[in-house]
Coordinates of C-alpha atoms in Angstrom, one line a residue:
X29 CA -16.0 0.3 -13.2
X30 CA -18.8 2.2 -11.8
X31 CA -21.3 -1.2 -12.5
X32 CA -19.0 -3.1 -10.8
X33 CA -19.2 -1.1 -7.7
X34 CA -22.9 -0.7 -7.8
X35 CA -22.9 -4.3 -7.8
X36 CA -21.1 -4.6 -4.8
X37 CA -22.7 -2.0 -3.2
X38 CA -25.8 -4.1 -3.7
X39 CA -24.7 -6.9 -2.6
X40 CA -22.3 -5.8 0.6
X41 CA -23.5 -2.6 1.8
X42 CA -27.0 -1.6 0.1
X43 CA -30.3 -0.6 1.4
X44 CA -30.7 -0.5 4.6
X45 CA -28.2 -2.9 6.1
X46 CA -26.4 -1.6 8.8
X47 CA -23.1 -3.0 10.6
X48 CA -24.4 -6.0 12.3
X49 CA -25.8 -7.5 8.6
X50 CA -23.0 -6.5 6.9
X51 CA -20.5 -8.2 9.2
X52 CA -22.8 -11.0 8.9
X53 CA -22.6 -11.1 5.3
X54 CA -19.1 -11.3 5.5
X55 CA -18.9 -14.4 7.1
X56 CA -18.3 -12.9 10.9
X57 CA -20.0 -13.6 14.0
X58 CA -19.1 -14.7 17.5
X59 CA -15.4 -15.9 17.4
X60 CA -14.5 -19.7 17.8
X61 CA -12.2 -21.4 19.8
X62 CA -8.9 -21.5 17.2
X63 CA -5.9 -23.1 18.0
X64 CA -2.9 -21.1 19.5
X65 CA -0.5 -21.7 16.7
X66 CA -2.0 -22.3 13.6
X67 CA 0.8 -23.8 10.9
X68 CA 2.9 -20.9 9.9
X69 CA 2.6 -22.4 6.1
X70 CA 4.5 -24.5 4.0
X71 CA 8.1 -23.4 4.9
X72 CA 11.0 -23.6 0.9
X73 CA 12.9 -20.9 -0.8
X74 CA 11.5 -17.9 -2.7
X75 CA 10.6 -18.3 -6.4
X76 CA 12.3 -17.3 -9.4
X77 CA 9.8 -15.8 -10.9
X78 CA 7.2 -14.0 -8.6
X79 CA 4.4 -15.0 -10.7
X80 CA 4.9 -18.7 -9.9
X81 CA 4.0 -20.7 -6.9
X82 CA 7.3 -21.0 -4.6
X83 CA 7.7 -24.5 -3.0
X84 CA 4.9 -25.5 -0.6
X85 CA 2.3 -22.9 -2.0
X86 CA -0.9 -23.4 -4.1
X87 CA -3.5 -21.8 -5.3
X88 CA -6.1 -19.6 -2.9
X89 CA -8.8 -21.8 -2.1
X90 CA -11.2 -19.7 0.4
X91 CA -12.2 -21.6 3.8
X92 CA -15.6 -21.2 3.7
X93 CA -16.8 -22.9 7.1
X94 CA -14.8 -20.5 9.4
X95 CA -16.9 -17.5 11.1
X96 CA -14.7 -14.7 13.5
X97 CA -15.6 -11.6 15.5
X98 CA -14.7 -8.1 13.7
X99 CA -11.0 -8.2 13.4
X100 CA -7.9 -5.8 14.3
X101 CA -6.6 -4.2 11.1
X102 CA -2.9 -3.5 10.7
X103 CA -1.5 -2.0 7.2
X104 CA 2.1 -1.8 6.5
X105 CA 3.4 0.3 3.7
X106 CA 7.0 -0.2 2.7
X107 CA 8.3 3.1 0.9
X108 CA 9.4 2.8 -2.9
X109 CA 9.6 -1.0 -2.4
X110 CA 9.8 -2.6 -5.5
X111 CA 7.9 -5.6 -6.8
X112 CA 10.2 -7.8 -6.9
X113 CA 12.7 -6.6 -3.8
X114 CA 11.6 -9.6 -1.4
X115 CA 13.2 -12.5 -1.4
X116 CA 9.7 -14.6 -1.3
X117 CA 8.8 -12.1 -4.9
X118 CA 12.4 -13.3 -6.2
X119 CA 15.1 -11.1 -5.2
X120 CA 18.4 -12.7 -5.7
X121 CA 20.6 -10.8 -3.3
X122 CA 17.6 -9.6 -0.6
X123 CA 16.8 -12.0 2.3
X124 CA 13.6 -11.0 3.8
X125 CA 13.3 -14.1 6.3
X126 CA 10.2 -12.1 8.2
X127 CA 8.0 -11.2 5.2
X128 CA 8.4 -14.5 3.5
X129 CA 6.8 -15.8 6.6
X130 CA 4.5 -13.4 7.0
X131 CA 3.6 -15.0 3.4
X132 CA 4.1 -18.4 4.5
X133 CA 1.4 -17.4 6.6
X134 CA -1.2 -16.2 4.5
X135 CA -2.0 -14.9 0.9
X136 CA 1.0 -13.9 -1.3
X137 CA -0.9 -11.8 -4.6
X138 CA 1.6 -11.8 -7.7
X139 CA -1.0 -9.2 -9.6
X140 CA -1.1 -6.5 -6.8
X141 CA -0.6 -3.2 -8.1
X142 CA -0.5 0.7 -6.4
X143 CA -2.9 3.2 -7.0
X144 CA -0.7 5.3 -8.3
X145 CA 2.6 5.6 -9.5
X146 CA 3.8 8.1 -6.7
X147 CA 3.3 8.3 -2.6
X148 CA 0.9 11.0 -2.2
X149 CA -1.9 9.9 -4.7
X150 CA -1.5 6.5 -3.5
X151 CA -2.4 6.9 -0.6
X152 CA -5.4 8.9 -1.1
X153 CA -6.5 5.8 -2.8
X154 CA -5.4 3.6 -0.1
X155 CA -7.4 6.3 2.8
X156 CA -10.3 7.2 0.4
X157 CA -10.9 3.9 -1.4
X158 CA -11.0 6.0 -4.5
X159 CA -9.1 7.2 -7.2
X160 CA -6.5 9.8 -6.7
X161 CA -8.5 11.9 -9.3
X162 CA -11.9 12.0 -7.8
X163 CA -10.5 14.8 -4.9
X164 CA -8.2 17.9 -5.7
X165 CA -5.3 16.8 -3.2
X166 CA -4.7 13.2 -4.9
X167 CA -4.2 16.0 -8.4
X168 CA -0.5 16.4 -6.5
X169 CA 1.6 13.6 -7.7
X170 CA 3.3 14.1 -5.3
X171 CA 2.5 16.6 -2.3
X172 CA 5.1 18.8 -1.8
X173 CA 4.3 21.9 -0.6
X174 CA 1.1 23.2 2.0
X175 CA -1.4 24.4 -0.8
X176 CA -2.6 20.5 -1.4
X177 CA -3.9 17.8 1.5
X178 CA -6.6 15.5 2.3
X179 CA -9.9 17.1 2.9
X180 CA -10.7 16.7 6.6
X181 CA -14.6 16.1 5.6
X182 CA -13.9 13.9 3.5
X183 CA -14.5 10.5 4.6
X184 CA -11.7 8.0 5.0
X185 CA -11.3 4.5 5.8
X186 CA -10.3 5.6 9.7
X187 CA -13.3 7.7 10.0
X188 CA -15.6 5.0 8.7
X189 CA -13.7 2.5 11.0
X190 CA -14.1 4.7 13.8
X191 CA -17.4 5.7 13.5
X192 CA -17.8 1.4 13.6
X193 CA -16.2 1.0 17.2
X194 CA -12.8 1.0 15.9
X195 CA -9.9 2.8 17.8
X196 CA -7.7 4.2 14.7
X197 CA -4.0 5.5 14.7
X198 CA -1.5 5.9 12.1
X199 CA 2.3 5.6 12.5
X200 CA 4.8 7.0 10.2
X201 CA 4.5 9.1 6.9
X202 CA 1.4 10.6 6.7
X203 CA 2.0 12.7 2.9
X204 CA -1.5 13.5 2.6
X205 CA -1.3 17.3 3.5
X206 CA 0.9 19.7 5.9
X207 CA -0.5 21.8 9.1
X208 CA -2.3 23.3 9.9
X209 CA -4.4 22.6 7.6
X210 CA -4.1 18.6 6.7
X211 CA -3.6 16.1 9.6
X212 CA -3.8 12.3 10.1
X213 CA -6.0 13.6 13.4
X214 CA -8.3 15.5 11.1
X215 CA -9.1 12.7 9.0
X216 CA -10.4 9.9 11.3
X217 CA -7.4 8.8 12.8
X218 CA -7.6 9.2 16.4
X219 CA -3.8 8.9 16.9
X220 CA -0.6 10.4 14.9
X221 CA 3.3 10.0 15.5
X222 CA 5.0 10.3 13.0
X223 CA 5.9 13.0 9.5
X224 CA 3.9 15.1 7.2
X225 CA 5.8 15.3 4.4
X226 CA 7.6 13.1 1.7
X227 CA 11.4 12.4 2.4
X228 CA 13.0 12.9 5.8
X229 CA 16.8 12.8 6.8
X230 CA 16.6 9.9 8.7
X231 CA 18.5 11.3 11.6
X232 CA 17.7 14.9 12.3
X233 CA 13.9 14.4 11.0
X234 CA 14.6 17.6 8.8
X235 CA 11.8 17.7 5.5
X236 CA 12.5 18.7 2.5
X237 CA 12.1 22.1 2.9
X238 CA 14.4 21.8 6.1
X239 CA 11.9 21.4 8.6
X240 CA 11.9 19.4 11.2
X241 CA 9.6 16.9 10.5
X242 CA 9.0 14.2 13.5
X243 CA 5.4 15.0 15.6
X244 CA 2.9 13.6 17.6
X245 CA -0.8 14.2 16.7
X246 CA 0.2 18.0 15.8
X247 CA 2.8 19.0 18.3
X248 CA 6.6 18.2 16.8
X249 CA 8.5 15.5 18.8
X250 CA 12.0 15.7 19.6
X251 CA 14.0 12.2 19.2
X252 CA 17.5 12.3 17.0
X253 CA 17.7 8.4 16.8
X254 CA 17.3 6.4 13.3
X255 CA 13.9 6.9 12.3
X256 CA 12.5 3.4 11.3
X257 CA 13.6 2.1 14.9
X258 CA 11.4 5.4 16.4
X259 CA 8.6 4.0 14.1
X260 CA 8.7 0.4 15.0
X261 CA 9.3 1.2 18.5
X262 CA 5.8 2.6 18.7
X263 CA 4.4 0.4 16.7
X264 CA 4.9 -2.3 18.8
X265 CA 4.2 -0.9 21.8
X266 CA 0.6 0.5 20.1
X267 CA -0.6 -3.3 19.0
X268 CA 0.6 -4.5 22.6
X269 CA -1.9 -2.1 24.0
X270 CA -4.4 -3.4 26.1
X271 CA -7.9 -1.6 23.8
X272 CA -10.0 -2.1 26.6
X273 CA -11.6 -5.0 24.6
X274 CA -12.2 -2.3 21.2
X275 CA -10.9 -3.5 18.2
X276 CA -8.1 -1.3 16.1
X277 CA -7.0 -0.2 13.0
X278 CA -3.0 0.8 12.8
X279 CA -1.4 2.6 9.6
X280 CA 1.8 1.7 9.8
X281 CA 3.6 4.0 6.9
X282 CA 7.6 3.1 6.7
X283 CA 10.0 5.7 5.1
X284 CA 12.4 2.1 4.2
X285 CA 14.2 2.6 1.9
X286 CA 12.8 5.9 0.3
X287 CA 15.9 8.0 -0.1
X288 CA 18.0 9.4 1.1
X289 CA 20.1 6.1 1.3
X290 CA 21.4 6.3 4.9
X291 CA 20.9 3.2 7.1
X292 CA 21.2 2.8 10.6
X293 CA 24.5 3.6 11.7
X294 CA 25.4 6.1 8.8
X295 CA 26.1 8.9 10.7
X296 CA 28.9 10.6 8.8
X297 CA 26.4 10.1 6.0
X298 CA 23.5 11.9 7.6
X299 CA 25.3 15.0 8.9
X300 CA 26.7 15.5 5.4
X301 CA 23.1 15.7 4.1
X302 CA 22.3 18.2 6.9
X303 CA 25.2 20.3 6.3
X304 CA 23.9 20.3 2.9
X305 CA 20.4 21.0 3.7
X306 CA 21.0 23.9 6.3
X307 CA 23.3 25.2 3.6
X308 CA 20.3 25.8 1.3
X309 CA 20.4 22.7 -0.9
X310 CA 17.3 22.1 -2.3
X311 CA 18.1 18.9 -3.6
X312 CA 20.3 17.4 -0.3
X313 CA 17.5 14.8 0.6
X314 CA 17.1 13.5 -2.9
X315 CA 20.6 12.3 -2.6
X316 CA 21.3 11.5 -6.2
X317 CA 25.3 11.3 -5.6
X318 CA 24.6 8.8 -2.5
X319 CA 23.6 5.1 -2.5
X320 CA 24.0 1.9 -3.7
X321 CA 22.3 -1.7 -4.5
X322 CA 23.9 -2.7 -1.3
X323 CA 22.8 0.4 0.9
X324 CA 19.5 -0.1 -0.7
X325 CA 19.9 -3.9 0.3
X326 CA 20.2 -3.0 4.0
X327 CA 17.1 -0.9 4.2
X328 CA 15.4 -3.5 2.6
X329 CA 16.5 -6.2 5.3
X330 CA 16.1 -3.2 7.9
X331 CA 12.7 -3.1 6.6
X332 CA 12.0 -6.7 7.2
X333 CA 13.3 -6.8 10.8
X334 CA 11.0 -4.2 11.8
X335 CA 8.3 -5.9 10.4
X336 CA 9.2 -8.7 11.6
X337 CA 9.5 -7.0 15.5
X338 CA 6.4 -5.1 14.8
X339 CA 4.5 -9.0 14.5
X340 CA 6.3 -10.9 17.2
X341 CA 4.9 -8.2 19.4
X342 CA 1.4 -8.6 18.1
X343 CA 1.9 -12.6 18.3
X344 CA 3.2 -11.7 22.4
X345 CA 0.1 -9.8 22.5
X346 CA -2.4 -12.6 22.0
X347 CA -4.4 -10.7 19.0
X348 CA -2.5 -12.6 16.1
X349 CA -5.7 -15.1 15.3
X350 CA -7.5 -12.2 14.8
X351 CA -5.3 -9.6 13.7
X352 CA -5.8 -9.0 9.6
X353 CA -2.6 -8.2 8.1
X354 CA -2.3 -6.6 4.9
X355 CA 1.6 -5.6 3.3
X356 CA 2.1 -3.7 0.4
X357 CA 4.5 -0.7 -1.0
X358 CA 3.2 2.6 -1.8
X359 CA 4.5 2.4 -6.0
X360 CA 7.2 0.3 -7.6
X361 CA 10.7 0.9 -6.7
X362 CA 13.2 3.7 -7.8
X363 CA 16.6 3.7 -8.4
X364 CA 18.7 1.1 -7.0
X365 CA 15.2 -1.3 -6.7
X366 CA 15.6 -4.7 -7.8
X367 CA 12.3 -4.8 -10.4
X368 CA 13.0 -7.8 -12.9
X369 CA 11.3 -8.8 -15.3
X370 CA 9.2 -5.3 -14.9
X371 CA 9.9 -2.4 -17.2
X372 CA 9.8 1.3 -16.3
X373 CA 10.3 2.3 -11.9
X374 CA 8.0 5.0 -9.9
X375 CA 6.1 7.5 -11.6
X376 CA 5.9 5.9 -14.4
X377 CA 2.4 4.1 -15.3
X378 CA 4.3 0.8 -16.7
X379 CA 4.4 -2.1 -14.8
X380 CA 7.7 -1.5 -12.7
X381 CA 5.6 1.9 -11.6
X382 CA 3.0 0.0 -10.1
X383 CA 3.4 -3.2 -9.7
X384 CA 3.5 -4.0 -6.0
X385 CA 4.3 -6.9 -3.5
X386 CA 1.1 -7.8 -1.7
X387 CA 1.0 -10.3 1.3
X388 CA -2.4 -10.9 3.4
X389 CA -2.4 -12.8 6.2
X390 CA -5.7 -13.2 8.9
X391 CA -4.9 -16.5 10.5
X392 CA -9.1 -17.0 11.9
X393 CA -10.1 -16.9 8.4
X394 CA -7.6 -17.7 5.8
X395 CA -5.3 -20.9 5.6
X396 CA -1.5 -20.1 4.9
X397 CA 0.9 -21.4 1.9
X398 CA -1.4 -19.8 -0.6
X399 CA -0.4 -17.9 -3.9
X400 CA -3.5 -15.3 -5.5
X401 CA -3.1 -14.2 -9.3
X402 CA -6.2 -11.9 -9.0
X403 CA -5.7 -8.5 -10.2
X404 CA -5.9 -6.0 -7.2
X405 CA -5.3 -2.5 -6.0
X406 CA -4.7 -0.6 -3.5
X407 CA -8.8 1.1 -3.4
X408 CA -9.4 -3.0 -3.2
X409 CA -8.0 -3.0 0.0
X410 CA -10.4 0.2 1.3
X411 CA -13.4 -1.8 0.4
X412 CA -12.6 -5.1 1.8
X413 CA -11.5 -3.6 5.2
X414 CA -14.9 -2.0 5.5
X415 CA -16.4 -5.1 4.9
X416 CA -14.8 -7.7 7.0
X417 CA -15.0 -4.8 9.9
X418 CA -19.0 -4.4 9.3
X419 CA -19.9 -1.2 7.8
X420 CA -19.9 0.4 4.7
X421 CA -18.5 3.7 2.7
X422 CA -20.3 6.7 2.2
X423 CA -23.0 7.4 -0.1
X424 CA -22.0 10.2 -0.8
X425 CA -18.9 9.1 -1.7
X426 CA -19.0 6.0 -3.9
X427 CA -15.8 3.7 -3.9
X428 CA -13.6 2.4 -6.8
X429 CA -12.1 -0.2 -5.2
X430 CA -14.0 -3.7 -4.9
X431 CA -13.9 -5.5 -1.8
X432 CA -11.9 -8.8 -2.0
X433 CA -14.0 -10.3 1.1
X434 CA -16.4 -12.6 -1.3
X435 CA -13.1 -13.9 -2.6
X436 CA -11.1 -14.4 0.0
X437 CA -13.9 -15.8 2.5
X438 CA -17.0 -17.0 1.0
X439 CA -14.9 -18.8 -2.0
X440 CA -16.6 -16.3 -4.5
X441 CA -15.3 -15.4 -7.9
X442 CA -13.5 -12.3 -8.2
X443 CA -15.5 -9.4 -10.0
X444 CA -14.7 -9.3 -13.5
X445 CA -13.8 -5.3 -13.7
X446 CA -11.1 -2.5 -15.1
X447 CA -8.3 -1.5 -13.3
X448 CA -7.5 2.5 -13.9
X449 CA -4.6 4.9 -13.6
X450 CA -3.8 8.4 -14.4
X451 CA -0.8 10.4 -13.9
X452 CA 0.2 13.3 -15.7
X453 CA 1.5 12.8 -19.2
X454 CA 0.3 8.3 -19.1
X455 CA -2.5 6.7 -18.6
X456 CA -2.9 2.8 -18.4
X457 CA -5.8 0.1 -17.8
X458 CA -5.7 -3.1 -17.5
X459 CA -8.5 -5.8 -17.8
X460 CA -8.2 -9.3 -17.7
X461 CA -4.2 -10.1 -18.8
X462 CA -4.3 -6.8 -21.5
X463 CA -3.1 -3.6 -20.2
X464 CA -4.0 -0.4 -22.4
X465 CA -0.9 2.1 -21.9
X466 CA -0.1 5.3 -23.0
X467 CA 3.3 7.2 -21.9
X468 CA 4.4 10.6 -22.8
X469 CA 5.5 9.8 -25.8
X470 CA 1.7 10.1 -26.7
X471 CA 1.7 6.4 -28.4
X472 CA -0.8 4.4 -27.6
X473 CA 0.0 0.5 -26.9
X474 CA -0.9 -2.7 -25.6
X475 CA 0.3 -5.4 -24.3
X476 CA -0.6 -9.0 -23.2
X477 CA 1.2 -9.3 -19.5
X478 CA 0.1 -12.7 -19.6
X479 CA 2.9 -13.6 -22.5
X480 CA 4.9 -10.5 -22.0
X481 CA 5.5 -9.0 -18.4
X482 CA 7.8 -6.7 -19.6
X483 CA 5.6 -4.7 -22.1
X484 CA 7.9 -4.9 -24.9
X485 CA 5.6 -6.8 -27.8
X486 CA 3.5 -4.3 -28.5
X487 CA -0.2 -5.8 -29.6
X488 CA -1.7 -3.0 -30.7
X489 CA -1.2 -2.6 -34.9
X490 CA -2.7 -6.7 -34.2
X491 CA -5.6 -6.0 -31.8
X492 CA -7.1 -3.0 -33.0
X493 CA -10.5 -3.2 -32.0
X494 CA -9.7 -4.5 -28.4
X495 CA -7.3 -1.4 -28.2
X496 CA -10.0 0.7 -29.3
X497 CA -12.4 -0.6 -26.3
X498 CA -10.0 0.1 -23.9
X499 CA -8.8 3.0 -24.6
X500 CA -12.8 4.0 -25.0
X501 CA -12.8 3.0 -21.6
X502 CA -10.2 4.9 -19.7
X503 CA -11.9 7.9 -21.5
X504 CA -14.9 7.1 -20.0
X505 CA -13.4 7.0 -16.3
X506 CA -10.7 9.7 -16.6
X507 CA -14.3 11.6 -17.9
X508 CA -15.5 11.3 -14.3
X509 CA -12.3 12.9 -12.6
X510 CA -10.8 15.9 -11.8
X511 CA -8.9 18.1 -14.9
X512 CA -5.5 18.8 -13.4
X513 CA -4.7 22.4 -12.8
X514 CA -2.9 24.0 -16.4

């Protein structure tokens, strides 16, 4: 993958262009009158099969002729969200009126994947643009105690955007490190609220270990009421700021519906988990005698409403034309997810692991109603940000992710490139529609997703020498990266 990127370094952040010539290479410039209410998309019911165009959609077609100033960035991470849990990815039994729009409205990406198979490492990819691998707190899969975080000097896509101009805050679940060591505020983002660690009670914010778990920037932050209303509460209020004419960057990380299973208006159900936690169970918040698929169903519509709050208040705000929106999940969905046709569910490096909803919507640059098959991931998303906000990463610090911008604005084709994972005990790569995959029972195997989704024709006693290249080149990759710890 390492060509690839050089190649895009070249070409969108190279020699000695600095922020003005990169914004100009991707396509922005002074902002033009746009209508108030641009169509909202082609309106129908969600697909069957999340691979296929729903009603009303067609194929991404980039608008070429459209320039914009720098945009606002907003980033919304649903928790353990399977691929397939929205209605608009074809969820039988979910309605998800507000993300289907926010669909509607943009980009929906059937390909999308994770960067990992678990929160933590994810989101190092998602804040570093790299691979989990490449820095010794991604190793954790997950965090979940205080020896492991986010290096402060390492650079991050908040610090880059902030050193650009941009104001930066993040909003709910941080898991890249504990205090007092690891911090959202450390690590380029000017503003925290929200928790450190993993899992929360939803109610009494106590962690995993039993701490309380709710703070703002670095001093904890007494409120007792459901968390995902706390979240979207400030969420709102933060993109209906007036930014003194700055443009922002907003993390918002949702807990929906990581366990434990306790919607709003459980409350019997959360103080039994407390009275289990303050009695010394370890286990309380993992809460594998507790849910359902219609508790899980709740948080998922729960979920969408506070999405759905989070952009009416941006659209009261005025800075929905030039707001880009970007929606994913953190992995594939656990236990009560609904992940058809998918095999396998988070932490695991099959499809159902890391196969992720994906929505992107930017209403100044990109037309709605449109459907994207491109292969993408979450260090994908790292890249393109920097480039549609004009600058660049690090040299120090090359990224693995490719920006998307040539794609999605100057109507170029997508780089032809690897996608990699590693966890502990599988490994997987996928390029073009053939994924490599090994899993812990140390077989290797491939499969054409194309023809088989659900990775159960196994190619690779028929494609031999393809199976050899790839798995020659996830060798070469996982070469590059960081041993984990014996």
């Amino acid at each position: 993958m390492s060509s690839h990127n050089s190649k895009l370094s070249r070409r969108a952040f190279g020699g000695a262009v600095g922020a003005g010539a990169a914004a100009a290479a991707a396509g922005l410039g002074a902002a033009p009158a746009h209508a108030s209410n641009r169509s909202a998309g082609p309106s129908g019911s969600a697909s069957a099969d999340a691979r296929e165009a729903a009603p009303g959609e067609r194929e991404f077609r980039a608008d070429r002729e459209r320039r914009s100033r720098r945009p606002n960035i907003l980033v919304i991470l649903g928790d353990d969200l399977g691929w397939a849990d929205l209605s608009s990815y074809g969820a039988p039994h979910i309605r998800t009126p507000h993300l289907d729009r926010l669909a509607r409205q943009g980009v929906r990406f059937t390909d999308a994947y994770a960067g990992s198979a678990t929160c933590s490492p994810t989101r190092f990819s998602l804040y570093t643009g790299r691979y989990p691998g490449r820095t010794k707190g991604g190793l954790a899969e997950p965090i979940a105690d205080r020896t492991a975080g986010l290096d402060p000097t390492h650079p991050t896509l908040a610090s880059l955007l902030r050193d650009a101009g941009y104001a930066t805050a993040l909003i709910g679940k941080w898991h890249a490190g504990y205090l007092p060591d690891y911090s959202p505020t450390r690590s380029g983002w000017e503003e925290f609220f929200g928790n450190f660690g993993g899992a929360l009670e939803y109610y009494s914010k106590l962690g995993l270990g039993g701490e309380y778990d709710l703070y703002e920037g670095d001093t904890e932050y007494k409120d007792l009421r459901y968390y995902t209303r706390i979240i979207t509460e400030r969420a709102a209020a933060y993109v209906s700021r007036d930014h003194h004419g700055k443009p922002w960057l907003l993390n918002l990380n949702f807990t929906t519906p990581h366990w434990p299973w306790i919607a709003e208006g459980d409350t019997a159900e959360s103080a039994e988990i407390v009275r289990r936690i303050k009695a010394g169970d370890a286990r309380a918040l993992w809460h594998q005698d507790g849910g359902s698929v219609e508790k899980y169903r709740q948080m998922v519509e729960d979920l969408d409403r506070s999405v759905g709050r989070v952009l009416e208040a941006l659209k009261r705000s005025g800075q929905e034309e030039d707001t880009l929106v970007v929606f994913s999940s953190d992995n594939g969905g656990e236990r009560f997810s609904y992940n058809w046709p998918l095999s396998g569910n988070k932490a695991s490096l099959q499809e159902g692991g890391i196969r992720v909803p994906n929505i992107l919507r930017w209403p100044a640059r990109v037309d709605g109603g449109q459907v994207s098959r491109v292969p993408v991931f979450s260090p994908d998303w790292t890249a393109t940000l920097l480039e549609v906000a004009g600058t660049r990463p690090h040299r120090a610090y090359p990224l693995d992710g490719v920006s998307l911008a040539g794609y999605l604005l100057r109507g170029e084709e997508p780089a032809g490139r690897d996608l990699f994972w590693r966890v502990r005990g599988e490994r997987a790569l996928r390029r073009g529609n053939w994924k490599y995959y090994r899993g812990r029972s140390g077989r290797d195997q491939l499969f054409d997703l194309a023809a088989d989704l659900r990775e159960q024709a196994d190619r690779a006693a028929a494609e031999p020498a393809l199976l050899a290249q790839l798995r020659a080149a996830w060798e070469r990759t996982d070469a590059g990266l960081l041993p984990y710890p014996s």
